Coordinates of C-alpha atoms and ligand atoms in Angstrom, one line a residue:
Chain A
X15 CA 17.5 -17.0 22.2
X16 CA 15.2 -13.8 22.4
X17 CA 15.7 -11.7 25.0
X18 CA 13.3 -8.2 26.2
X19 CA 15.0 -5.9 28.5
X20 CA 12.6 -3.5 30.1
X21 CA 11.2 -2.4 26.4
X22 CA 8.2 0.0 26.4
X23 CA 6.9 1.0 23.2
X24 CA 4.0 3.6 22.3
X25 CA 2.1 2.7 19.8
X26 CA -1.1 5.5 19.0
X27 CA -3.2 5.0 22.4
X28 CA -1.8 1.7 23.1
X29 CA 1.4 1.1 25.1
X30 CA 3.2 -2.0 25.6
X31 CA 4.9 -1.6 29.2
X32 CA 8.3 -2.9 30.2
X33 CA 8.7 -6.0 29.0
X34 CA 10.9 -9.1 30.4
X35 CA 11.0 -11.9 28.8
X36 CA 13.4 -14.4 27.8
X37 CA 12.8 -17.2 25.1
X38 CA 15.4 -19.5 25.2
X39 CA 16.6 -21.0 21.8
X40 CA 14.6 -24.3 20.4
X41 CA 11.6 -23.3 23.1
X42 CA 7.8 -23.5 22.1
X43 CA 6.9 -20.6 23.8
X44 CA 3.5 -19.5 23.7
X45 CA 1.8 -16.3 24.3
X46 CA -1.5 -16.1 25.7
X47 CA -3.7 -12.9 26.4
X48 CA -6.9 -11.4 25.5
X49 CA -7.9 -9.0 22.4
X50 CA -5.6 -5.9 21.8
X51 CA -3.4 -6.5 24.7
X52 CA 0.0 -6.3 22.7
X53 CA 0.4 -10.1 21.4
X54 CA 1.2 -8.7 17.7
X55 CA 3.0 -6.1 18.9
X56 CA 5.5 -8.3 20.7
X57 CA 5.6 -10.5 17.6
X58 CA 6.3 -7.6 15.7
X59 CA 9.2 -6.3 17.8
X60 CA 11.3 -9.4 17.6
X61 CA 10.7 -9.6 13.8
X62 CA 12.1 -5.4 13.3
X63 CA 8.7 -3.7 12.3
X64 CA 9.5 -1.4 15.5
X65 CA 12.1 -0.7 17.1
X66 CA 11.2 0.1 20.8
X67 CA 11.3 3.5 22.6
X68 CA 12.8 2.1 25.8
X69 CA 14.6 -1.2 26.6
X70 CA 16.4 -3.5 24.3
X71 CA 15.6 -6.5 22.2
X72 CA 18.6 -9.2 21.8
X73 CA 18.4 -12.0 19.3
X74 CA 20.9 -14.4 20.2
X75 CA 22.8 -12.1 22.2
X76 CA 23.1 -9.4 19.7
X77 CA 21.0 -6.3 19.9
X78 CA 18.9 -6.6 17.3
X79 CA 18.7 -2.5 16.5
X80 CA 21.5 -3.2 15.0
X81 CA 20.0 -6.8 12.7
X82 CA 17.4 -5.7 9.6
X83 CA 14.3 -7.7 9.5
X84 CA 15.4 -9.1 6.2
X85 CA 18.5 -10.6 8.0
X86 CA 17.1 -11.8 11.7
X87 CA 16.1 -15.4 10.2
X88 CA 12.7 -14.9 11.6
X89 CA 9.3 -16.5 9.5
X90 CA 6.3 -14.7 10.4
X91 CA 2.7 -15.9 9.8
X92 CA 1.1 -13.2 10.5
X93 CA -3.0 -13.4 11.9
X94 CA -4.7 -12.2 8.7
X95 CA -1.9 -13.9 6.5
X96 CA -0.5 -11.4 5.0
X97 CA -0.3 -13.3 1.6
X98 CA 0.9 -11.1 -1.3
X99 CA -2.2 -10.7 -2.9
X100 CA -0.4 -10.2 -7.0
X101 CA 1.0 -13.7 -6.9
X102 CA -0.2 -16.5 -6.7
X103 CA 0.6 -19.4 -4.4
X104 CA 3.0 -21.3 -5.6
X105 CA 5.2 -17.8 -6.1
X106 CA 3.5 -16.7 -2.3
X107 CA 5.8 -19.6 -1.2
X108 CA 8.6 -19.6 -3.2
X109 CA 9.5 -15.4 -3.1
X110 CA 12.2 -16.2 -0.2
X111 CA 14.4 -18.5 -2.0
X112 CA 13.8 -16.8 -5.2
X113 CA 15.8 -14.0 -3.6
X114 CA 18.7 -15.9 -3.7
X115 CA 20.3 -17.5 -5.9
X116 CA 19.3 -21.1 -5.7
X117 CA 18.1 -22.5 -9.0
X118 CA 14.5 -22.7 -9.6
X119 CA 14.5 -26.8 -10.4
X120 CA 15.4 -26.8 -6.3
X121 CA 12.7 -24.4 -5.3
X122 CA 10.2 -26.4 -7.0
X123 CA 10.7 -29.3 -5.0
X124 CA 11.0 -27.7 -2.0
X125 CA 7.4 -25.8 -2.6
X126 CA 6.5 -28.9 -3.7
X127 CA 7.2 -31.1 -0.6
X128 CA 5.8 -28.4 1.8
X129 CA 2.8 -28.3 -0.4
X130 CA 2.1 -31.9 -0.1
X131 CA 2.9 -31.7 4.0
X132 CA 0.3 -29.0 4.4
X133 CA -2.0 -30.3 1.7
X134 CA -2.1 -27.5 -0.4
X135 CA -0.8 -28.7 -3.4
X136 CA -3.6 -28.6 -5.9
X137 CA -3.6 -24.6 -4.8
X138 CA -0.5 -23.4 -6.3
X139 CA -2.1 -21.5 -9.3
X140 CA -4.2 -20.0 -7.7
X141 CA -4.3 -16.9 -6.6
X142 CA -4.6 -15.7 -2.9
X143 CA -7.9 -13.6 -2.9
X144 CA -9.7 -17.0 -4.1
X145 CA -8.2 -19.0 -1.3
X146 CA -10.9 -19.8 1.6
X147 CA -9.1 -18.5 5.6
X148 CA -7.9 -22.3 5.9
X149 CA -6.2 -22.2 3.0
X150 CA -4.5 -18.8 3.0
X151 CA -3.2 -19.8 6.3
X152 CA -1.4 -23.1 5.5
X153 CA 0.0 -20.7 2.7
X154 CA 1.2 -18.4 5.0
X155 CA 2.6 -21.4 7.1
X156 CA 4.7 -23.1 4.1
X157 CA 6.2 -19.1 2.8
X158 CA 7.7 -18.5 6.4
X159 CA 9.1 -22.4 6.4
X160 CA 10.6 -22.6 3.4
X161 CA 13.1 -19.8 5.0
X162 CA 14.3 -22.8 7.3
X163 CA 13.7 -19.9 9.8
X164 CA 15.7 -20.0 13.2
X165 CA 12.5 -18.4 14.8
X166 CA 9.2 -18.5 14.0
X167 CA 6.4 -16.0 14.7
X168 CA 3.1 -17.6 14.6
X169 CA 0.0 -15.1 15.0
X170 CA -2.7 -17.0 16.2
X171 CA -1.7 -19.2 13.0
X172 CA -4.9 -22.0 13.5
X173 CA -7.6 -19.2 14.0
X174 CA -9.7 -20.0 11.1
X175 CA -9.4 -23.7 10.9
X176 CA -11.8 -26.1 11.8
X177 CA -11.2 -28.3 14.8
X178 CA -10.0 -31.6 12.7
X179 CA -7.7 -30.0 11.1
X180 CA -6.3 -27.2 13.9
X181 CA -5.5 -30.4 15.6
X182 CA -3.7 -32.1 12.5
X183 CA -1.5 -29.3 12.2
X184 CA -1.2 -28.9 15.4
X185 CA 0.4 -32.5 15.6
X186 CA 2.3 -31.8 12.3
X187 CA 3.7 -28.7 13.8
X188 CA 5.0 -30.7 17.1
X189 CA 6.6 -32.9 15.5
X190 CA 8.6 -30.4 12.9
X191 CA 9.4 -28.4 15.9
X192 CA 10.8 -31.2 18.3
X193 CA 12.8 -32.5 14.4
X194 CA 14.2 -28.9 13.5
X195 CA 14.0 -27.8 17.1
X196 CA 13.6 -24.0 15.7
X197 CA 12.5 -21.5 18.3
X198 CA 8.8 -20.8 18.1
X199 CA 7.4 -17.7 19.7
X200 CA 3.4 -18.6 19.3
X201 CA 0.5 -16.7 20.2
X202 CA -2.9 -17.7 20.9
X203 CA -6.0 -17.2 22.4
X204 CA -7.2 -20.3 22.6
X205 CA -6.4 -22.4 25.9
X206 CA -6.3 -25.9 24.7
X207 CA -4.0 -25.3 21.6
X208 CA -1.6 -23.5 24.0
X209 CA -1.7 -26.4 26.6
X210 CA -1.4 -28.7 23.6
X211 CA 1.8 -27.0 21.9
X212 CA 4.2 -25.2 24.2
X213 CA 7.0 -25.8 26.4
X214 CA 6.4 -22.8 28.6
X215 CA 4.0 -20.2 28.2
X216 CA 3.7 -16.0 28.8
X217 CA 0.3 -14.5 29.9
X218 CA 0.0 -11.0 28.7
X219 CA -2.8 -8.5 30.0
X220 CA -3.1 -4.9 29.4
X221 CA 0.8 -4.3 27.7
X222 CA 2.3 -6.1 30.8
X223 CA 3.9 -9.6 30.8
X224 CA 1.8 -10.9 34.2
X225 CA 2.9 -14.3 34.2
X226 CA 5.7 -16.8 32.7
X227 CA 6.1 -20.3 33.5
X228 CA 6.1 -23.9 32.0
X229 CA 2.2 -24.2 30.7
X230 CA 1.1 -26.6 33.4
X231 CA 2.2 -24.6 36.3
X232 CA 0.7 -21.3 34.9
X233 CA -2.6 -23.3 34.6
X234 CA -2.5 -24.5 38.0
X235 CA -0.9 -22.0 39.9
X236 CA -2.2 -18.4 38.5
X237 CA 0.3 -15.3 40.0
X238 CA -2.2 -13.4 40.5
X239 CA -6.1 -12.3 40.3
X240 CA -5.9 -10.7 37.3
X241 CA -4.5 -14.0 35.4
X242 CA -6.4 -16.3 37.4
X243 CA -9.6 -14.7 36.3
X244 CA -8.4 -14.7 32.7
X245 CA -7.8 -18.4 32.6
X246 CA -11.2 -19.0 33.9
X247 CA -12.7 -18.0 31.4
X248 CA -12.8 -21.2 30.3
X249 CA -12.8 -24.5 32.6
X250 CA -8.8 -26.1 33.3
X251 CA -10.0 -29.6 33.1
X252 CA -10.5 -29.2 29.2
X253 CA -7.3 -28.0 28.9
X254 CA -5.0 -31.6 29.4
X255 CA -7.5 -33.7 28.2
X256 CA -6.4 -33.5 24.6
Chain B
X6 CA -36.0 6.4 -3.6
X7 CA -40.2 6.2 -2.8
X8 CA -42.6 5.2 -5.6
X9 CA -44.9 8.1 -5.8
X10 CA -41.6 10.6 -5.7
X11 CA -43.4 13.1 -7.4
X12 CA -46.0 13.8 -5.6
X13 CA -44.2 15.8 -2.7
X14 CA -42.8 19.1 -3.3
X15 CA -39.4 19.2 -2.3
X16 CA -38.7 15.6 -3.8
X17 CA -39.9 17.5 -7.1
X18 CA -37.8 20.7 -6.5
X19 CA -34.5 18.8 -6.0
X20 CA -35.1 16.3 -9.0
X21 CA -35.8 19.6 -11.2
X22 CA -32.3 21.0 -9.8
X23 CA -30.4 17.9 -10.7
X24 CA -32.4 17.4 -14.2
X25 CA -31.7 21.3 -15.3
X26 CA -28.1 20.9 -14.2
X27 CA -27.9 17.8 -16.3
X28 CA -29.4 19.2 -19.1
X29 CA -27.5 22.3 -19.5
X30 CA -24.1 20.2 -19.2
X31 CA -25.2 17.9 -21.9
X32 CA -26.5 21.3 -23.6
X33 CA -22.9 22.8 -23.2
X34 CA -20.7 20.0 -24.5
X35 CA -22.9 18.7 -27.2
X36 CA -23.6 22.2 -28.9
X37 CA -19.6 22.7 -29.5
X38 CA -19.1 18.8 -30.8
X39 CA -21.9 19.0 -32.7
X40 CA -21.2 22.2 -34.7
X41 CA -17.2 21.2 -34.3
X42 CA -17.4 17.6 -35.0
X43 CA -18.2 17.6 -39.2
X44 CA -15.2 20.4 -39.6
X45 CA -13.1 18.7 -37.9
X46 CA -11.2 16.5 -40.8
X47 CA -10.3 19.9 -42.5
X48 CA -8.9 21.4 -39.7
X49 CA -7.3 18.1 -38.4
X50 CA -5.4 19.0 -41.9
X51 CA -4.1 22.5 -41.2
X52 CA -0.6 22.5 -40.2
X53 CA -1.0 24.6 -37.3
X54 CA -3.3 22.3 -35.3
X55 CA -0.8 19.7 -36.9
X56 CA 1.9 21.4 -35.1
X57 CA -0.5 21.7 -31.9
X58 CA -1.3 18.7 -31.7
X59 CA 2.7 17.3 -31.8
X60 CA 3.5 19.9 -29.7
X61 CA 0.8 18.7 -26.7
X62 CA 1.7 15.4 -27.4
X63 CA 5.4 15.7 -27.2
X64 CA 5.0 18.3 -23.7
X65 CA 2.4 15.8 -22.0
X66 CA 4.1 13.0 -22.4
X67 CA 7.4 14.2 -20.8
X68 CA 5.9 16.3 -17.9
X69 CA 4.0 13.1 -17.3
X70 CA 6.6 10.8 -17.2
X71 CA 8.2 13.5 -14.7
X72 CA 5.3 13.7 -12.2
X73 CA 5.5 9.8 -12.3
X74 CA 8.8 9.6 -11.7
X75 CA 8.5 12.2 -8.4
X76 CA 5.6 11.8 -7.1
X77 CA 6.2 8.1 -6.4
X78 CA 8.8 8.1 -4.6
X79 CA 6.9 11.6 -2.7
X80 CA 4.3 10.0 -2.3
X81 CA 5.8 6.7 -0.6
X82 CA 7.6 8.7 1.8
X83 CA 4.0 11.2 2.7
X84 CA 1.7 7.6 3.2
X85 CA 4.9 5.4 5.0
X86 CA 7.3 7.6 7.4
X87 CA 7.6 9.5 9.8
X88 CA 8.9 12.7 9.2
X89 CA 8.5 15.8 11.4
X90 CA 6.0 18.6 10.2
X91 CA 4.4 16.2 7.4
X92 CA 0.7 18.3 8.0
X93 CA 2.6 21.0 6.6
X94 CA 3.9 19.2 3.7
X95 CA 0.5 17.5 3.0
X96 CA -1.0 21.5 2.7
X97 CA 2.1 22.7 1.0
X98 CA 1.3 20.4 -1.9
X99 CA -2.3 21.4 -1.8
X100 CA -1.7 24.3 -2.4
X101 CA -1.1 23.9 -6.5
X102 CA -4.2 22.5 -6.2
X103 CA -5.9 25.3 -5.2
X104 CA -3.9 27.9 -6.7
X105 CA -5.2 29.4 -9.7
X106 CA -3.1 27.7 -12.5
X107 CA -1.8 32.0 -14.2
X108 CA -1.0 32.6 -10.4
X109 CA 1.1 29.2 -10.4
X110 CA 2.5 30.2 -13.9
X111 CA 3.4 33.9 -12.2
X112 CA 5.1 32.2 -9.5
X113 CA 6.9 30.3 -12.0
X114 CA 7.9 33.0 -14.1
X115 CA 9.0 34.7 -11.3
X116 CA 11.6 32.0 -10.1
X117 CA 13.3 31.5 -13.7
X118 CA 13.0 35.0 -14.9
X119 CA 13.7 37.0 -12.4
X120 CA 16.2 35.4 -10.2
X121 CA 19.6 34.2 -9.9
X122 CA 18.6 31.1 -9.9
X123 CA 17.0 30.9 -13.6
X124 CA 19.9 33.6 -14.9
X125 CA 22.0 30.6 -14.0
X126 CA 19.8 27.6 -15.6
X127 CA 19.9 29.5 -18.4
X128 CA 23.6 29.8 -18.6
X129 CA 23.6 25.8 -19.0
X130 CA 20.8 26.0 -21.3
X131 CA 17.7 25.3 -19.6
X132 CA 15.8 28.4 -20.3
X133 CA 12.0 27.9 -19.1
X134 CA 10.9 31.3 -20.2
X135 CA 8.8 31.7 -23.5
X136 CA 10.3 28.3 -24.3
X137 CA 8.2 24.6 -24.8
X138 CA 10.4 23.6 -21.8
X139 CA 8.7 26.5 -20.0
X140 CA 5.5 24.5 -21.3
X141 CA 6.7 21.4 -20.0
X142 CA 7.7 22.9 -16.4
X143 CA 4.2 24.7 -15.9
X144 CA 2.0 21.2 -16.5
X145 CA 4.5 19.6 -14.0
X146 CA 4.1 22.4 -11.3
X147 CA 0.5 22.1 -11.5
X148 CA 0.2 18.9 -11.9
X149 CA 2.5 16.9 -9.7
X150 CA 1.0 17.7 -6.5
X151 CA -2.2 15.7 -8.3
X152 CA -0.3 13.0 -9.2
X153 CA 1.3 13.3 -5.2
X154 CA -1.9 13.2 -4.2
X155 CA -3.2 9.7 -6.6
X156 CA -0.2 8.2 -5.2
X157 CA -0.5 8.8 -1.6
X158 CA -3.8 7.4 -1.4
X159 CA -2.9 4.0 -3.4
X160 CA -0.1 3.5 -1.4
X161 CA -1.9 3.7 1.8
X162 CA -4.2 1.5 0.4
X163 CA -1.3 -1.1 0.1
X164 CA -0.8 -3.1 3.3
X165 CA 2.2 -2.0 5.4
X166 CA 2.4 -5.7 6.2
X167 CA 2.9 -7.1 3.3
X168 CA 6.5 -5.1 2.6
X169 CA 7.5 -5.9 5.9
X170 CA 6.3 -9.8 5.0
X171 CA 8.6 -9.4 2.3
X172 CA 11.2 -8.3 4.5
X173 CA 11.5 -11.1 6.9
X174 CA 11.9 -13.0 3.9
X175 CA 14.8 -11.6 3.0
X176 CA 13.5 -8.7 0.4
X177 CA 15.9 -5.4 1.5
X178 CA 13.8 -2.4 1.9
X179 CA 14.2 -1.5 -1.9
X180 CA 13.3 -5.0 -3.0
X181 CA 10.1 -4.9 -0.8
X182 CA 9.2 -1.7 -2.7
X183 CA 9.9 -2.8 -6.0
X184 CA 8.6 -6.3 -6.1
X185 CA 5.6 -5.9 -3.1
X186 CA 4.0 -1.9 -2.9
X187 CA 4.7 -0.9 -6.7
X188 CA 3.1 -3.4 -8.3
X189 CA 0.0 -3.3 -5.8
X190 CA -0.1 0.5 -6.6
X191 CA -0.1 -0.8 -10.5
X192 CA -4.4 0.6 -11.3
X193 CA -3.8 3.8 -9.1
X194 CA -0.2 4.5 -10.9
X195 CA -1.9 4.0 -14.2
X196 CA -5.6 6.2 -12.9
X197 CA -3.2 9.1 -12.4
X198 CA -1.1 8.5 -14.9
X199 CA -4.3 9.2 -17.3
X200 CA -5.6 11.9 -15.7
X201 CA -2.4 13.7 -15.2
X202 CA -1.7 13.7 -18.8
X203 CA -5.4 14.2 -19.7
X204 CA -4.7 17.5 -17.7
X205 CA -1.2 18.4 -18.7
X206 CA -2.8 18.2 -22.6
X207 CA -5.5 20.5 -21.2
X208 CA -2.8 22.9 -19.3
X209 CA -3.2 26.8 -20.2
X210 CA -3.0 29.3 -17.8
X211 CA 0.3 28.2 -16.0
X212 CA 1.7 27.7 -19.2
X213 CA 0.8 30.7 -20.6
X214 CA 2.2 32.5 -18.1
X215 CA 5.3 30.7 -18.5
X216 CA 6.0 29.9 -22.3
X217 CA 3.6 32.4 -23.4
X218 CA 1.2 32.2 -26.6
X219 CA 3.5 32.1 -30.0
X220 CA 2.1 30.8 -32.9
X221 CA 4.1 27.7 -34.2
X222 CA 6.4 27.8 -31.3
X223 CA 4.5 27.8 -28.2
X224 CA 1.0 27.0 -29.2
X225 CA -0.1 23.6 -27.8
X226 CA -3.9 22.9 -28.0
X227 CA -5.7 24.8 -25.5
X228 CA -2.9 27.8 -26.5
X229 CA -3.9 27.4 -30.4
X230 CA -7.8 27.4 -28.8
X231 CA -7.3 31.0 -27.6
X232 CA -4.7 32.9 -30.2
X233 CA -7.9 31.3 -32.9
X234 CA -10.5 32.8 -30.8
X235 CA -8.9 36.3 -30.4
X236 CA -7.8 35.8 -33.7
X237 CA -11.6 35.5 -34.5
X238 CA -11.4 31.8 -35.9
X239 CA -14.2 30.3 -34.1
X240 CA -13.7 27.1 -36.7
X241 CA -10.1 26.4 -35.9
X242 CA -10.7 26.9 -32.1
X243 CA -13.8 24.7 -31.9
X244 CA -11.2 21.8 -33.7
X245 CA -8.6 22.2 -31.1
X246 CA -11.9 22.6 -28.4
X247 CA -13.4 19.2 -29.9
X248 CA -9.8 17.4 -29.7
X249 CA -9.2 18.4 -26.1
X250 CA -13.1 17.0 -25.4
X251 CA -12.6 13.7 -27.1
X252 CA -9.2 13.0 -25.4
X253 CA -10.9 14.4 -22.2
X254 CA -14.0 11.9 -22.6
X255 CA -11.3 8.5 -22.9
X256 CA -9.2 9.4 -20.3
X257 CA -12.0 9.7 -17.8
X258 CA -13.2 6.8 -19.1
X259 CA -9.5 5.1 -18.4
X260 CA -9.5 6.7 -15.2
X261 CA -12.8 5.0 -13.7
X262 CA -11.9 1.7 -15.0
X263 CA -8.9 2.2 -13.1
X264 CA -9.1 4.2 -10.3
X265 CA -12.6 2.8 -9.1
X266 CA -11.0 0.5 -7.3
X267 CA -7.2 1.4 -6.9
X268 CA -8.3 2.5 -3.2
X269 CA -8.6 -1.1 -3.0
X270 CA -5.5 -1.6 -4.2
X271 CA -4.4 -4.2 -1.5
X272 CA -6.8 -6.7 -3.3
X273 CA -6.1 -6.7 -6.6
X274 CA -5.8 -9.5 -9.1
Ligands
ATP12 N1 0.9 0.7 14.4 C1 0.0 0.9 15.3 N2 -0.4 2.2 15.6 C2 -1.3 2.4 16.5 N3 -1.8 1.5 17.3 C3 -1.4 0.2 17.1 C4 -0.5 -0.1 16.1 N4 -0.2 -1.5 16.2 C5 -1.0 -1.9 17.2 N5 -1.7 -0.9 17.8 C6 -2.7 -1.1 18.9 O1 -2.1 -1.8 19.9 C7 -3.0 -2.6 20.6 C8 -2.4 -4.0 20.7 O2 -2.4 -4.5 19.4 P1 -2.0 -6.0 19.1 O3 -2.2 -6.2 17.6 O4 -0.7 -6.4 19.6 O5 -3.1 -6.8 19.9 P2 -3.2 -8.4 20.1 O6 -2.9 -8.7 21.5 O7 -2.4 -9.1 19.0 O8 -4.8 -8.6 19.8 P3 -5.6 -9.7 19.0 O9 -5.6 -10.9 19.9 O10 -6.9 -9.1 18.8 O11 -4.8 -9.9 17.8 C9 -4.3 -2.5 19.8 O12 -5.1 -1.7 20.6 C10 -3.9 -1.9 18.5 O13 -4.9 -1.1 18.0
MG13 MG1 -2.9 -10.0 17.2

């Protein structure tokens, strides 16, 4: 379970303000808002890159001041990736375990199986700056999974897929989350992917959490102005069909 | 630029600047390697630029390795914290920079001749004045706030992101460094690691301020340049003056390779 308590933080001009929020453990819970209103920020706060300047962030009902990034159990796929551009794929996915002391003959299966699951297998040698954005991102996907992460942060994690396949792994992503049943913070501009994937979701304008609630009620019932005229910026109808 | 360049005045008037400029460079350099170059087997067989050339060898090399050593971790903490008053720390290593290297060597000789402070370093035998570790000190003082300044600019060219990637994978904060920022920081650690030692070879006024100029004891390259030119030896200080230009030309050479693109350093590969 995640938990914000009234955090503000101040980031250069931008301020994310007072935050509530709870995510409750096993959720999909996806985050919707437009451009530069604080998605990544959020994201960022529950993984430990900030720590905030008012309020309190609890992981499991622990503050998590008090938890390093390195021990919160979190994957993160960041938006642009964030692959480590000096090794190549196969060592992109296997740098978690390889901290550790499991023996390599074990790592290699597991990159292997995710490999084949995201159908980047024929990649592994290569290296991530001759990767196309499709690519990079299922590589970014497998090294926060093979953590067996508790929570995982997904940065708008489909943006540069085409629709076949953003669906695909949409599906394949479902179906790992209701087997593993890890909490899944998501965030997303895109209307249809979020009516597709979560259990409930948050809108997010301007630094301020506007609006929580299980997706089909936030759809139907906006709070306020403010969200309504956000969601219509693109028709509802669209949004069940799929 | 235009086809018919030449035929307006001021195009003409700025191309003559930069050709005149050119030439006289060229001019400059090529006069002393080409009345150096032919003499300089013979001289390469004295033993005193034998000795000078050990001597800038042996002093380069360490003070490198030192400004390596510090400026990384200087550097790392200038382009990634926080830390209160960090404008005045970014000037305060300018200023080296900017400082005429005999009034960095003054400020040195100052500190460990004059005080305390170097009475008591050289009660436990680390006497930096008229000494080659007096050399060694005065090519680190002016040149680690170079190095600093290399390193600061690769490092902020390496994605925050990635360490903190590295992080939620389990990588401790020293891990992260170690296995995610150093080596994307590998072409800009080894641009100014050239170019540092490339200048620390070159070093002369700090030093002389420092270590002095002592034949056979003191007298690195660019020191053996001046005691043979006021010694009237044009011969044996156009040989040192030819060695410090060849080692010059490579390692500015290593340094483009290099450093063109360690501001890209997140790329890489
Ligand atoms: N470290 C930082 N320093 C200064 N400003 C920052 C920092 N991190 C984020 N910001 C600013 O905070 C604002 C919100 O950023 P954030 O990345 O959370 O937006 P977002 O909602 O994820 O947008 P997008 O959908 O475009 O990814 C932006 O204006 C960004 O420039
Ligand atoms: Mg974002």
């Amino acid at each position: 379970m995640i938990r914000f308590a009234d955090v503000s933080i101040k980031l250069g001009d931008f301020s994310l303000k007072n935050v509530n929020l709870e995510i409750k453990e096993g959720e999909f819970f996806t985050i919707l808002g437009p451009t530069g209103t604080g998605k990544t920020v959020i994201l960022e706060l529950i993984a430990g890159l900030y720590r905030p300047d008012a309020g309190k962030v609890f992981i499991n009902g622990v503050d998590a001041e008090n938890i390093p990034p390195e021990r919160r159990e979190i994957g993160f796929v960041y938006q642009d990736y964030a692959l480590f551009p000096h090794l190549n794929v196969y060592k992109n996915i296997a740098f978690g375990p390889q901290l550790g002391k499991i023996p390599s003959p074990i790592i290699k299966e597991r990159v292997k199986d995710l490999a084949d699951m995201l159908g980047i297998s024929h990649l592994l040698k290569r290296f991530p700056g001759t990767l196309s954005g499709g690519e990079q991102q299922r590589v970014s996907l497998a090294r926060a999974f093979i953590m067996k992460p508790r929570i995982l942060l997904l940065d708008e994690p489909f943006g540069a897929l085409d629709p076949n396949t953003k669906r695909m792994l949409c599906r394949e992503l479902k179906k790992m989350h209701l087997q593993y049943r890890y909490t899944v913070v998501h965030v997303t501009h895109d209307f249809n992917e979020a009516g597709m994937l979560a259990d409930r979701i948050g809108i997010i304008l301007e630094g301020r959490v506007r609006q929580v609630g299980v997706s089909r009620e936030v759809f139907e019932n906006p709070l306020d102005q403010k969200v309504a005229s956000f969601l219509g910026a693109e028709p509802l109808k669209t949004v069940f069909a799929g | 630029m235009k086809k018919n360049w030449w035929q307006d005045k001021f195009n003409l008037f700025m191309v003559a600047v930069a050709f005149f400029t050119f030439l006289f460079m060229m001019t400059a350099v090529a006069t002393l390697m080409i009345k150096g170059l032919p003499q300089i087997g013979k001289a390469l067989a004295a033993p005193e630029i034998q000795f000078a050339i050990r001597l800038s060898l042996y002093t380069s090399l360490i003070s490198t390795a030192f400004c390596i050593v510090i400026a990384i971790p200087v550097a790392y903490v200038l382009a990634r914290m926080d830390i209160p008053m960090k404008s005045f720390f970014n000037t305060l290593l300018d200023l080296p920079l900017a400082l005429p290297p005999v009034v960095s060597g003054l400020c040195l000789l100052i500190i460990f001749g004059t005080t305390a402070f170097g009475a008591w370093l050289e009660e436990i035998d680390l006497s930096f004045v008229f000494t080659v570790k007096g050399i060694i000190m005065a090519q680190i003082f002016v040149n680690l706030p170079f190095m600093i300044r290399v390193m600061k600019s690769t490092i902020l060219s390496v994605n925050p992101r990635l360490e903190f990637i590295a992080r939620t994978l389990g990588c401790t904060p020293a891990q992260a460094f170690w296995k995610i920022t150093l080596p994307l920081s590998k072409n800009g650690i080894i641009a100014g690691t050239v170019i540092t030692w490339a200048r620390a070879l070159g070093e002369f006024g700090a030093a002389l301020m420092l270590a002095g100029a002592t034949r056979f004891r003191t007298e690195t390259l660019p020191i053996s340049l001046f005691l043979n030119m006021s010694t009237g030896d044009l011969e044996g200080a156009m040989a040192a003056a030819n060695l410090l230009i060849i080692i010059s030309i490579i390692s500015l050479y290593i340094f483009n390779k290099f450093g063109g693109d360690f501001i890209g350093g997140t790329r890489g590969v």
